[in-house]
PDB file of C-alpha atoms in Angstrom:
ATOM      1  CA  UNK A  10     -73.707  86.050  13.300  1.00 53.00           C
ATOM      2  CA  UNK A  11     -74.183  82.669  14.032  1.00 62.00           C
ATOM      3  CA  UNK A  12     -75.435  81.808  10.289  1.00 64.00           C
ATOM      4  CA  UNK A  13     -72.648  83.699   8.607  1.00 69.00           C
ATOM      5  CA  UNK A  14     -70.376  81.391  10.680  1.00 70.00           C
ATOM      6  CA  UNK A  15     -72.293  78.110   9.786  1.00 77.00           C
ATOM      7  CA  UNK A  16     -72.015  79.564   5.680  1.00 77.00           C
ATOM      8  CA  UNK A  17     -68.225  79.593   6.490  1.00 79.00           C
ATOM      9  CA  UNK A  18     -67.849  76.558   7.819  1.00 82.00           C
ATOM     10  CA  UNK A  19     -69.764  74.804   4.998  1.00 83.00           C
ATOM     11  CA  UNK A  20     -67.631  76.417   2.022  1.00 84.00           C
ATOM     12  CA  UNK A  21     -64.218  75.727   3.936  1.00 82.00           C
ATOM     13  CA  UNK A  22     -65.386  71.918   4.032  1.00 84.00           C
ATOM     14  CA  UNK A  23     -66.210  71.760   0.574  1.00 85.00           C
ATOM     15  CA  UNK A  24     -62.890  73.804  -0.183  1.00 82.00           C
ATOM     16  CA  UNK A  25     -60.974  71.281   1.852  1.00 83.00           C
ATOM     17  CA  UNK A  26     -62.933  68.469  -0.276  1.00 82.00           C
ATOM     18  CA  UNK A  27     -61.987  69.699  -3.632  1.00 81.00           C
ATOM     19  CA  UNK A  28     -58.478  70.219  -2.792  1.00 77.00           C
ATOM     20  CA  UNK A  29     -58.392  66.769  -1.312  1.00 75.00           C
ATOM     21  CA  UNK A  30     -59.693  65.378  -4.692  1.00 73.00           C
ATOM     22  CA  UNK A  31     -57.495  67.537  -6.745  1.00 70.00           C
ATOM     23  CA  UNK A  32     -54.164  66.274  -4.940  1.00 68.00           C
ATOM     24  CA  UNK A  33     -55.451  62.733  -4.886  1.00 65.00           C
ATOM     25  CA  UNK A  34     -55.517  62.720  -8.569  1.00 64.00           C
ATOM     26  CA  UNK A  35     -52.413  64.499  -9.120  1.00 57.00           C
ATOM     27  CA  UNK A  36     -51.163  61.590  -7.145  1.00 58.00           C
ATOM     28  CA  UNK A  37     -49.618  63.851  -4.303  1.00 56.00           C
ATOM     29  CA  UNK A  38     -52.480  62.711  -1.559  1.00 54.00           C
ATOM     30  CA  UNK A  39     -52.676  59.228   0.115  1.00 58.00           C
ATOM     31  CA  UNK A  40     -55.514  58.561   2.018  1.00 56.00           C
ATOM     32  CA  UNK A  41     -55.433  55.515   4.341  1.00 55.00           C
ATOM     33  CA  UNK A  42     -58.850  53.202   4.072  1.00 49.00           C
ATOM     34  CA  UNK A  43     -60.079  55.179   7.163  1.00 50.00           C
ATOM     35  CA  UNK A  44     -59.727  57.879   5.407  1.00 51.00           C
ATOM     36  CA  UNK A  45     -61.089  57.640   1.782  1.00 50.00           C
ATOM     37  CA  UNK A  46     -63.573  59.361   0.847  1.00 51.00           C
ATOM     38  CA  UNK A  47     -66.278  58.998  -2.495  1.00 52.00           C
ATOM     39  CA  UNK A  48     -65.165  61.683  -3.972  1.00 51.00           C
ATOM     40  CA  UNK A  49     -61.526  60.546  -4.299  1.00 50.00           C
ATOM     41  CA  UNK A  50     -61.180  58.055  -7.579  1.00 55.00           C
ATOM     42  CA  UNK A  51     -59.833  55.260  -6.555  1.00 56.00           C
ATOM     43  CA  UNK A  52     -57.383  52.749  -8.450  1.00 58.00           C
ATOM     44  CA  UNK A  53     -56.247  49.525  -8.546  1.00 59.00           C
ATOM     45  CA  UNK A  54     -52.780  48.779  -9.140  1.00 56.00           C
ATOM     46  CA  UNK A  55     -52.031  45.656 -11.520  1.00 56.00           C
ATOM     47  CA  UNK A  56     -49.135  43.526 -11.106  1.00 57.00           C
ATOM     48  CA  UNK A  57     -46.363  43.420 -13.557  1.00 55.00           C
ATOM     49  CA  UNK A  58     -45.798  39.579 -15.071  1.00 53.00           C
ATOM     50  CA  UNK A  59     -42.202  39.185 -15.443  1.00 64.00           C
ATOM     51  CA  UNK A  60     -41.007  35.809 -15.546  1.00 80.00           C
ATOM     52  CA  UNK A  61     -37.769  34.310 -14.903  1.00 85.00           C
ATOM     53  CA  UNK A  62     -35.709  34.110 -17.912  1.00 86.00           C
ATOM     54  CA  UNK A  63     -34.888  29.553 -19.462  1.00 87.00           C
ATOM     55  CA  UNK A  64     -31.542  31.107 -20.328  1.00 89.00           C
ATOM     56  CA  UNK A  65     -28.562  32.972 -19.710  1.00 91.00           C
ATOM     57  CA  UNK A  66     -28.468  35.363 -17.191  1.00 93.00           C
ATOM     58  CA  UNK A  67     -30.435  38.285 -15.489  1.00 92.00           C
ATOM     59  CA  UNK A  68     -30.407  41.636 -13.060  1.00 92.00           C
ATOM     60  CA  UNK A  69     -32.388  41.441 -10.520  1.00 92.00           C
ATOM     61  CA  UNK A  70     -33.507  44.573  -9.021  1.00 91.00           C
ATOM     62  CA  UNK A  71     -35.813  45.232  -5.903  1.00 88.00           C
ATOM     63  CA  UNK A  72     -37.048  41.746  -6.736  1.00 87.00           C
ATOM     64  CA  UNK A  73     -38.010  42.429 -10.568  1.00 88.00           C
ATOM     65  CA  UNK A  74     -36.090  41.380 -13.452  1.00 89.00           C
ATOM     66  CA  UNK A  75     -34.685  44.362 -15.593  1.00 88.00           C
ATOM     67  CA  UNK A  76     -32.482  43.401 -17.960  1.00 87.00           C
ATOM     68  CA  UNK A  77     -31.290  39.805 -19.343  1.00 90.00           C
ATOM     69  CA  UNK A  78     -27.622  38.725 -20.744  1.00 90.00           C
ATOM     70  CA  UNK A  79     -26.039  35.820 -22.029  1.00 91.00           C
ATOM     71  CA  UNK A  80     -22.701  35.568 -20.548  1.00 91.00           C
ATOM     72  CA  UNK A  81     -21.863  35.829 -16.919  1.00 91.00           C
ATOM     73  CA  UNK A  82     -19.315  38.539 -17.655  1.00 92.00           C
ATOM     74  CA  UNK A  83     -21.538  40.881 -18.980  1.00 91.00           C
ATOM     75  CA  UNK A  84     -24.137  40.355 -15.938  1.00 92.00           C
ATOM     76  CA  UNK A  85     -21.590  41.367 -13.638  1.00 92.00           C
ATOM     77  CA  UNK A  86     -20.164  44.049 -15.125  1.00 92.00           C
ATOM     78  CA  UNK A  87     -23.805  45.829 -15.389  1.00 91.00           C
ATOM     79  CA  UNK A  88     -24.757  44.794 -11.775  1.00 92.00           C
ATOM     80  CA  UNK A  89     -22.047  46.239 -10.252  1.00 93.00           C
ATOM     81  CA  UNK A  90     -22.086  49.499 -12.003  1.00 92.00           C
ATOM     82  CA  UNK A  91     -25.470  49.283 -11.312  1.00 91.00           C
ATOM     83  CA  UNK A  92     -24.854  48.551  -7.372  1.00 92.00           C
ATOM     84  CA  UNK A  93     -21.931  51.558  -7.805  1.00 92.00           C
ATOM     85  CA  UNK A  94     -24.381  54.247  -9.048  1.00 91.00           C
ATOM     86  CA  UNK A  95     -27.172  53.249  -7.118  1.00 91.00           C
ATOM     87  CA  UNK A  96     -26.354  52.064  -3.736  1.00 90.00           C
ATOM     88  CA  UNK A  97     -29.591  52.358  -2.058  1.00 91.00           C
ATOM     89  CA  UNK A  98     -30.991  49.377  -4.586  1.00 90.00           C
ATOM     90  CA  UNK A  99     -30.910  45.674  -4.221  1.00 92.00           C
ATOM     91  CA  UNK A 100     -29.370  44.138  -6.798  1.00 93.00           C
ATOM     92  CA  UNK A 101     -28.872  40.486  -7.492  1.00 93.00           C
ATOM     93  CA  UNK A 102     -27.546  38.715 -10.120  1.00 93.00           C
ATOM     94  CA  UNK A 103     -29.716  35.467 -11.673  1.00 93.00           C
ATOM     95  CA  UNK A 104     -28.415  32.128 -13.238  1.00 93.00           C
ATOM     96  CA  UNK A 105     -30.683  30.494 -15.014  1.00 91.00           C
ATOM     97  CA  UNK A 106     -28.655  27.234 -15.465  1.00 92.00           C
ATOM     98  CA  UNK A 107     -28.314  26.980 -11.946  1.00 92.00           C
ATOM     99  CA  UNK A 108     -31.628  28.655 -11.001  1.00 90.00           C
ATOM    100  CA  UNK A 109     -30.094  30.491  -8.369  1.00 90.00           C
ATOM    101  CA  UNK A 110     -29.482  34.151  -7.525  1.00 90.00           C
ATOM    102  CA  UNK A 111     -26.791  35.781  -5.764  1.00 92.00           C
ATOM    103  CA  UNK A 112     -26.450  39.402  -4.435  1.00 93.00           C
ATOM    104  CA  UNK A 113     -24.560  42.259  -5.750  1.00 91.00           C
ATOM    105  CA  UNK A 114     -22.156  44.070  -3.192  1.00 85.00           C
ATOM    106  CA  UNK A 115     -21.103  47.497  -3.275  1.00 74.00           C
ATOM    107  CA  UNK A 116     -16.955  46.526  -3.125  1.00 66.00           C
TER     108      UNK A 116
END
């Protein structure tokens, strides 16, 4: 009894592993650092290199620039739509004459 108990125990745990690894790569697990294991791949996430645009303007959103324009009209217009449709983002508005950014409101 006690070995067909042990025999359970040790395929559940290697269930639980494989199902671990599976969701891991499917992207659907997060393990904390505590928590990793070597059979989960692990990844390194690279930083995208956007740089400021010299001229005319840009959208800024959640701190990375999306889109560039060359008048200020047509910045604003898209920002605010943008801000309209998606209130949840922050969206800001860069000058590159000035070298300043200001943020979008909702009104």
């Amino acid at each position: 009894m006690i070995v067909a108990v042990d025999v359970f125990r040790d395929r559940l745990q290697k269930l639980r592993k494989i199902r671990a690894a599976m969701l891991a790569r499917a992207g659907r697990l997060n393990l904390s650092s505590n928590e990793s294991a070597s059979f989960v791949r692990k990844t390194v996430m690279v930083k995208l290199n956007r740089n400021l645009p010299t001229s005319g303007h840009a959208i800024i959103i959640d701190g990375v620039v999306k889109t560039e324009f060359a008048t200020r009209d047509g910045v604003e217009v898209g920002a605010w739509d943008l801000k309209r449709r998606f209130p949840m983002l922050e969206v800001r508005i860069y000058d590159a004459a000035a070298r300043a950014d200001q943020k979008v409101s909702a009104s």
